[in-house]
Amino acid sequence: ADVTGRRNAEEMMRSTLAILTTVVEQAPAIVWMKDGQGRYLYANREFAKVTGYSAEQLRGRTDFEVFPRTVAERTHEHDARTLAANAAQQFEETLQLAGGAHHFVTLKYPARDPAAPPRAPCGIAMDGTERRPGEDALRVEEQRYRAIAASLPQPLLLVRENKVMYANAAAAQLLGAAEHSSLVGMHLQELASGPETAIADAGKAVAAGEPGPRRFAARLKARDGRELECEVSASAYETPTERAVEFVVQDVGEQNAK
């Protein structure tokens, strides 16, 4: 009975190992493990496909023996930070490979299995090279938009989930804020005068997909207590990753006073 039990346990272990090996070897991400001195113990098939270094070529070698020094220093630093935190850490890492620069989103974590060497860092990385140019372009577009928005004479607010995520200098001046950044995080209802809900209602409607722009009158409240009679235009501001609402505000009370 004992022999049969051991055989069954061994068969189960072999079966489990085969499944885990298949999962890791067929993964579309690169997977590796090092020992406490930074020497590679394991690298999967995707690692070899992407970097050109097989598991056999890597085993027992450190990053300094495989990659350019600047790359090795950065990966070594990330390994050290992961072990110091004793928790999973995410990094962006770039490798110069045969096809050019490849940008990876890397998750590193310390091995916790009793059978693993002490202080052994493990890693999983996805190649985000194809996505990176688009992200860079979006970043440039956002910076350009913010530069233009900052110089506009009209008060402008960008809002997501009815909270201010950006305000230009003109909006800060209108609302009596010392810095435009002090408006960030405020709920639209905090900008309204008393129970006035027009601006918050418009934010919800446009965010939900109502075709814009929506133009309406609203009474807003400045930081110094002044009530402002305003005309507001609300329209959708969309990127591939999010939908925000753009508010352009005009103080018509000041115009009427003139």
mmCIF file of C-alpha atoms in Angstrom:
data_model
loop_
_atom_site.group_PDB
_atom_site.id
_atom_site.type_symbol
_atom_site.label_atom_id
_atom_site.label_comp_id
_atom_site.label_asym_id
_atom_site.label_seq_id
_atom_site.Cartn_x
_atom_site.Cartn_y
_atom_site.Cartn_z
ATOM 1 C CA ALA A 1 0.000 0.000 0.000
ATOM 2 C CA ASP A 2 2.844 2.349 0.902
ATOM 3 C CA VAL A 3 4.609 1.587 -2.396
ATOM 4 C CA THR A 4 1.413 2.198 -4.357
ATOM 5 C CA GLY A 5 0.838 5.450 -2.507
ATOM 6 C CA ARG A 6 4.349 6.651 -3.261
ATOM 7 C CA ARG A 7 3.977 5.740 -6.926
ATOM 8 C CA ASN A 8 0.693 7.627 -7.162
ATOM 9 C CA ALA A 9 2.259 10.662 -5.488
ATOM 10 C CA GLU A 10 5.243 10.534 -7.857
ATOM 11 C CA GLU A 11 2.968 10.229 -10.883
ATOM 12 C CA MET A 12 0.931 13.199 -9.670
ATOM 13 C CA MET A 13 4.105 15.238 -9.153
ATOM 14 C CA ARG A 14 5.354 14.343 -12.647
ATOM 15 C CA SER A 15 1.978 15.249 -14.128
ATOM 16 C CA THR A 16 1.882 18.573 -12.280
ATOM 17 C CA LEU A 17 5.459 19.353 -13.331
ATOM 18 C CA ALA A 18 4.636 18.593 -16.959
ATOM 19 C CA ILE A 19 1.607 20.904 -16.850
ATOM 20 C CA LEU A 20 3.560 23.740 -15.219
ATOM 21 C CA THR A 21 6.433 23.311 -17.679
ATOM 22 C CA THR A 22 4.025 23.483 -20.615
ATOM 23 C CA VAL A 23 2.346 26.599 -19.240
ATOM 24 C CA VAL A 24 5.646 28.436 -18.705
ATOM 25 C CA GLU A 25 7.303 27.246 -21.937
ATOM 26 C CA GLN A 26 4.271 28.133 -24.076
ATOM 27 C CA ALA A 27 3.671 31.502 -22.385
ATOM 28 C CA PRO A 28 3.762 34.552 -24.730
ATOM 29 C CA ALA A 29 5.835 36.324 -22.047
ATOM 30 C CA ILE A 30 9.490 35.847 -21.127
ATOM 31 C CA VAL A 31 9.966 34.123 -17.767
ATOM 32 C CA TRP A 32 13.177 33.627 -15.803
ATOM 33 C CA MET A 33 14.650 32.898 -12.404
ATOM 34 C CA LYS A 34 18.059 33.793 -10.930
ATOM 35 C CA ASP A 35 19.919 32.759 -7.820
ATOM 36 C CA GLY A 36 20.926 35.105 -4.982
ATOM 37 C CA GLN A 37 24.074 36.160 -6.873
ATOM 38 C CA GLY A 38 22.120 37.161 -9.966
ATOM 39 C CA ARG A 39 23.074 34.081 -12.014
ATOM 40 C CA TYR A 40 20.370 32.695 -14.295
ATOM 41 C CA LEU A 41 18.877 29.401 -13.183
ATOM 42 C CA TYR A 42 16.090 29.233 -15.758
ATOM 43 C CA ALA A 43 14.715 31.053 -18.789
ATOM 44 C CA ASN A 44 11.775 29.944 -20.916
ATOM 45 C CA ARG A 45 11.475 29.478 -24.674
ATOM 46 C CA GLU A 46 10.097 32.988 -25.248
ATOM 47 C CA PHE A 47 13.181 34.447 -23.537
ATOM 48 C CA ALA A 48 15.349 32.692 -26.131
ATOM 49 C CA LYS A 49 13.065 33.767 -28.979
ATOM 50 C CA VAL A 50 13.092 37.442 -27.973
ATOM 51 C CA THR A 51 16.660 37.888 -26.735
ATOM 52 C CA GLY A 52 18.527 35.254 -28.752
ATOM 53 C CA TYR A 53 19.931 33.606 -25.595
ATOM 54 C CA SER A 54 18.798 30.064 -24.822
ATOM 55 C CA ALA A 55 18.385 28.685 -21.315
ATOM 56 C CA GLU A 56 21.609 26.712 -21.767
ATOM 57 C CA GLN A 57 23.531 29.833 -22.797
ATOM 58 C CA LEU A 58 22.191 31.797 -19.828
ATOM 59 C CA ARG A 59 22.478 29.219 -17.060
ATOM 60 C CA GLY A 60 25.112 30.258 -14.530
ATOM 61 C CA ARG A 61 25.731 33.639 -16.152
ATOM 62 C CA THR A 62 24.774 37.100 -14.880
ATOM 63 C CA ASP A 63 23.273 40.011 -16.792
ATOM 64 C CA PHE A 64 26.730 41.612 -16.878
ATOM 65 C CA GLU A 65 27.995 38.644 -18.909
ATOM 66 C CA VAL A 66 25.092 38.766 -21.349
ATOM 67 C CA PHE A 67 23.832 42.317 -21.853
ATOM 68 C CA PRO A 68 25.501 45.741 -22.265
ATOM 69 C CA ARG A 69 26.690 47.189 -18.957
ATOM 70 C CA THR A 70 24.066 49.965 -18.826
ATOM 71 C CA VAL A 71 21.281 47.410 -19.285
ATOM 72 C CA ALA A 72 22.827 45.002 -16.769
ATOM 73 C CA GLU A 73 23.194 47.751 -14.154
ATOM 74 C CA ARG A 74 19.536 48.742 -14.545
ATOM 75 C CA THR A 75 18.206 45.173 -14.313
ATOM 76 C CA HIS A 76 20.501 44.490 -11.342
ATOM 77 C CA GLU A 77 19.137 47.602 -9.601
ATOM 78 C CA HIS A 78 15.557 46.466 -10.250
ATOM 79 C CA ASP A 79 16.351 43.005 -8.869
ATOM 80 C CA ALA A 80 17.822 44.586 -5.728
ATOM 81 C CA ARG A 81 14.783 46.835 -5.233
ATOM 82 C CA THR A 82 12.467 43.843 -5.581
ATOM 83 C CA LEU A 83 14.381 41.811 -2.987
ATOM 84 C CA ALA A 84 14.573 44.800 -0.626
ATOM 85 C CA ALA A 85 10.808 45.300 -0.864
ATOM 86 C CA ASN A 86 10.236 41.533 -0.490
ATOM 87 C CA ALA A 87 7.239 41.977 -2.779
ATOM 88 C CA ALA A 88 6.363 42.107 -6.457
ATOM 89 C CA GLN A 89 7.544 45.250 -8.263
ATOM 90 C CA GLN A 90 6.727 46.508 -11.770
ATOM 91 C CA PHE A 91 9.293 48.173 -14.030
ATOM 92 C CA GLU A 92 9.702 49.351 -17.603
ATOM 93 C CA GLU A 93 12.907 48.027 -19.136
ATOM 94 C CA THR A 94 14.460 48.498 -22.573
ATOM 95 C CA LEU A 95 16.771 46.064 -24.362
ATOM 96 C CA GLN A 96 18.694 46.719 -27.568
ATOM 97 C CA LEU A 97 18.159 43.545 -29.576
ATOM 98 C CA ALA A 98 18.868 42.525 -33.162
ATOM 99 C CA GLY A 99 15.644 44.116 -34.398
ATOM 100 C CA GLY A 100 16.197 47.356 -32.487
ATOM 101 C CA ALA A 101 15.035 48.622 -29.100
ATOM 102 C CA HIS A 102 12.411 46.510 -27.335
ATOM 103 C CA HIS A 103 10.395 47.956 -24.453
ATOM 104 C CA PHE A 104 9.236 45.536 -21.767
ATOM 105 C CA VAL A 105 6.750 45.831 -18.936
ATOM 106 C CA THR A 106 8.384 43.644 -16.304
ATOM 107 C CA LEU A 107 7.003 42.178 -13.079
ATOM 108 C CA LYS A 108 9.727 41.008 -10.683
ATOM 109 C CA TYR A 109 9.140 39.119 -7.441
ATOM 110 C CA PRO A 110 11.139 37.089 -4.903
ATOM 111 C CA ALA A 111 10.804 33.296 -5.035
ATOM 112 C CA ARG A 112 9.038 32.041 -1.923
ATOM 113 C CA ASP A 113 9.235 28.272 -2.435
ATOM 114 C CA PRO A 114 11.344 26.513 0.240
ATOM 115 C CA ALA A 115 13.070 24.587 -2.552
ATOM 116 C CA ALA A 116 14.207 27.794 -4.277
ATOM 117 C CA PRO A 117 17.590 29.371 -3.484
ATOM 118 C CA PRO A 118 17.433 32.147 -0.860
ATOM 119 C CA ARG A 119 16.916 35.678 -2.208
ATOM 120 C CA ALA A 120 16.166 34.366 -5.699
ATOM 121 C CA PRO A 121 14.521 36.963 -7.970
ATOM 122 C CA CYS A 122 12.044 35.824 -10.612
ATOM 123 C CA GLY A 123 10.602 37.803 -13.483
ATOM 124 C CA ILE A 124 7.866 37.890 -16.116
ATOM 125 C CA ALA A 125 8.050 40.437 -18.930
ATOM 126 C CA MET A 126 5.741 41.332 -21.811
ATOM 127 C CA ASP A 127 7.167 42.980 -24.920
ATOM 128 C CA GLY A 128 5.280 46.258 -25.339
ATOM 129 C CA THR A 129 7.366 47.555 -28.255
ATOM 130 C CA GLU A 130 4.441 47.710 -30.695
ATOM 131 C CA ARG A 131 2.311 49.602 -28.173
ATOM 132 C CA ARG A 132 5.037 52.048 -27.076
ATOM 133 C CA PRO A 133 5.047 54.373 -30.156
ATOM 134 C CA GLY A 134 1.291 54.852 -29.794
ATOM 135 C CA GLU A 135 1.645 55.609 -26.090
ATOM 136 C CA ASP A 136 4.458 58.073 -26.801
ATOM 137 C CA ALA A 137 2.332 59.781 -29.446
ATOM 138 C CA LEU A 138 -0.574 60.065 -27.025
ATOM 139 C CA ARG A 139 1.747 61.540 -24.404
ATOM 140 C CA VAL A 140 3.004 64.138 -26.886
ATOM 141 C CA GLU A 141 -0.560 64.917 -27.937
ATOM 142 C CA GLU A 142 -1.620 65.404 -24.315
ATOM 143 C CA GLN A 143 1.350 67.680 -23.611
ATOM 144 C CA ARG A 144 0.531 69.740 -26.698
ATOM 145 C CA TYR A 145 -3.126 69.977 -25.675
ATOM 146 C CA ARG A 146 -2.213 71.083 -22.140
ATOM 147 C CA ALA A 147 0.217 73.708 -23.476
ATOM 148 C CA ILE A 148 -2.508 75.158 -25.690
ATOM 149 C CA ALA A 149 -5.121 74.942 -22.935
ATOM 150 C CA ALA A 150 -2.830 76.693 -20.457
ATOM 151 C CA SER A 151 -2.553 79.742 -22.715
ATOM 152 C CA LEU A 152 -6.262 80.042 -23.533
ATOM 153 C CA PRO A 153 -7.958 83.200 -22.240
ATOM 154 C CA GLN A 154 -11.188 81.239 -21.664
ATOM 155 C CA PRO A 155 -11.542 79.307 -18.394
ATOM 156 C CA LEU A 156 -11.276 75.603 -19.187
ATOM 157 C CA LEU A 157 -11.781 72.491 -17.040
ATOM 158 C CA LEU A 158 -11.181 68.834 -17.897
ATOM 159 C CA VAL A 159 -13.353 66.537 -15.810
ATOM 160 C CA ARG A 160 -13.526 62.772 -15.321
ATOM 161 C CA GLU A 161 -16.169 61.106 -13.157
ATOM 162 C CA ASN A 162 -17.367 64.643 -12.294
ATOM 163 C CA LYS A 163 -14.018 65.520 -10.679
ATOM 164 C CA VAL A 164 -11.623 68.121 -12.045
ATOM 165 C CA MET A 165 -8.499 66.525 -13.540
ATOM 166 C CA TYR A 166 -7.149 69.723 -15.140
ATOM 167 C CA ALA A 167 -7.845 73.462 -14.900
ATOM 168 C CA ASN A 168 -6.061 76.200 -16.810
ATOM 169 C CA ALA A 169 -4.867 79.512 -15.369
ATOM 170 C CA ALA A 170 -7.950 81.372 -16.612
ATOM 171 C CA ALA A 171 -10.228 78.959 -14.724
ATOM 172 C CA ALA A 172 -8.188 79.447 -11.556
ATOM 173 C CA GLN A 173 -8.459 83.235 -11.895
ATOM 174 C CA LEU A 174 -12.219 83.103 -12.477
ATOM 175 C CA LEU A 175 -12.810 80.803 -9.506
ATOM 176 C CA GLY A 176 -10.455 82.677 -7.187
ATOM 177 C CA ALA A 177 -7.953 79.835 -6.799
ATOM 178 C CA ALA A 178 -4.366 80.735 -5.981
ATOM 179 C CA GLU A 179 -3.079 77.935 -8.230
ATOM 180 C CA HIS A 180 -4.868 76.101 -11.013
ATOM 181 C CA SER A 181 -3.608 72.818 -9.519
ATOM 182 C CA SER A 182 -5.627 73.513 -6.345
ATOM 183 C CA LEU A 183 -8.820 72.889 -8.344
ATOM 184 C CA VAL A 184 -7.715 69.376 -9.323
ATOM 185 C CA GLY A 185 -9.687 66.719 -7.493
ATOM 186 C CA MET A 186 -12.649 68.968 -6.710
ATOM 187 C CA HIS A 187 -16.113 67.604 -7.454
ATOM 188 C CA LEU A 188 -18.139 69.714 -9.881
ATOM 189 C CA GLN A 189 -20.827 70.184 -7.260
ATOM 190 C CA GLU A 190 -18.238 71.982 -5.080
ATOM 191 C CA LEU A 191 -17.948 74.614 -7.827
ATOM 192 C CA ALA A 192 -21.696 75.177 -7.971
ATOM 193 C CA SER A 193 -23.498 77.866 -6.059
ATOM 194 C CA GLY A 194 -25.751 76.297 -3.440
ATOM 195 C CA PRO A 195 -28.038 73.552 -4.743
ATOM 196 C CA GLU A 196 -27.278 74.424 -8.392
ATOM 197 C CA THR A 197 -26.748 71.121 -10.242
ATOM 198 C CA ALA A 198 -26.568 72.176 -13.901
ATOM 199 C CA ILE A 199 -22.812 71.724 -14.287
ATOM 200 C CA ALA A 200 -22.734 68.377 -12.478
ATOM 201 C CA ASP A 201 -25.741 67.124 -14.466
ATOM 202 C CA ALA A 202 -24.080 68.141 -17.734
ATOM 203 C CA GLY A 203 -20.874 66.357 -16.746
ATOM 204 C CA LYS A 204 -22.749 63.127 -16.115
ATOM 205 C CA ALA A 205 -24.762 63.369 -19.336
ATOM 206 C CA VAL A 206 -21.806 64.052 -21.631
ATOM 207 C CA ALA A 207 -19.672 61.389 -19.916
ATOM 208 C CA ALA A 208 -22.496 58.906 -20.485
ATOM 209 C CA GLY A 209 -22.326 59.539 -24.231
ATOM 210 C CA GLU A 210 -24.781 62.353 -24.873
ATOM 211 C CA PRO A 211 -23.808 64.071 -28.134
ATOM 212 C CA GLY A 212 -22.350 67.479 -27.425
ATOM 213 C CA PRO A 213 -21.557 70.157 -26.998
ATOM 214 C CA ARG A 214 -24.153 70.958 -24.362
ATOM 215 C CA ARG A 215 -24.541 74.676 -23.643
ATOM 216 C CA PHE A 216 -26.264 75.917 -20.510
ATOM 217 C CA ALA A 217 -26.371 78.640 -17.875
ATOM 218 C CA ALA A 218 -24.943 77.906 -14.448
ATOM 219 C CA ARG A 219 -24.263 79.759 -11.225
ATOM 220 C CA LEU A 220 -20.807 78.970 -9.877
ATOM 221 C CA LYS A 221 -19.145 79.898 -6.623
ATOM 222 C CA ALA A 222 -15.652 81.388 -6.414
ATOM 223 C CA ARG A 223 -13.289 80.574 -3.557
ATOM 224 C CA ASP A 224 -13.808 84.042 -2.068
ATOM 225 C CA GLY A 225 -17.588 83.526 -1.931
ATOM 226 C CA ARG A 226 -18.507 85.486 -5.069
ATOM 227 C CA GLU A 227 -21.383 84.076 -7.099
ATOM 228 C CA LEU A 228 -20.702 83.921 -10.813
ATOM 229 C CA GLU A 229 -23.324 83.931 -13.555
ATOM 230 C CA CYS A 230 -21.799 81.811 -16.292
ATOM 231 C CA GLU A 231 -22.489 80.286 -19.653
ATOM 232 C CA VAL A 232 -20.904 76.878 -19.964
ATOM 233 C CA SER A 233 -20.175 74.583 -22.903
ATOM 234 C CA ALA A 234 -19.614 70.891 -22.132
ATOM 235 C CA SER A 235 -18.278 68.434 -24.712
ATOM 236 C CA ALA A 236 -16.580 65.055 -24.763
ATOM 237 C CA TYR A 237 -12.785 64.832 -24.760
ATOM 238 C CA GLU A 238 -11.801 61.346 -25.851
ATOM 239 C CA THR A 239 -8.577 59.389 -26.069
ATOM 240 C CA PRO A 240 -8.201 55.687 -26.929
ATOM 241 C CA THR A 241 -8.062 54.912 -23.215
ATOM 242 C CA GLU A 242 -10.542 57.251 -21.551
ATOM 243 C CA ARG A 243 -13.445 59.632 -21.940
ATOM 244 C CA ALA A 244 -13.388 62.971 -20.149
ATOM 245 C CA VAL A 245 -15.573 66.089 -20.331
ATOM 246 C CA GLU A 246 -14.240 69.488 -21.366
ATOM 247 C CA PHE A 247 -15.939 72.553 -19.876
ATOM 248 C CA VAL A 248 -15.406 76.035 -21.321
ATOM 249 C CA VAL A 249 -16.773 78.733 -19.007
ATOM 250 C CA GLN A 250 -17.714 82.345 -19.712
ATOM 251 C CA ASP A 251 -18.521 84.833 -16.945
ATOM 252 C CA VAL A 252 -21.573 86.581 -18.379
ATOM 253 C CA GLY A 253 -22.293 88.406 -15.117
ATOM 254 C CA GLU A 254 -19.114 90.414 -15.568
ATOM 255 C CA GLN A 255 -20.094 91.228 -19.149
ATOM 256 C CA ASN A 256 -23.576 92.325 -18.087
ATOM 257 C CA ALA A 257 -22.060 94.567 -15.421
ATOM 258 C CA LYS A 258 -20.100 96.347 -18.143
#
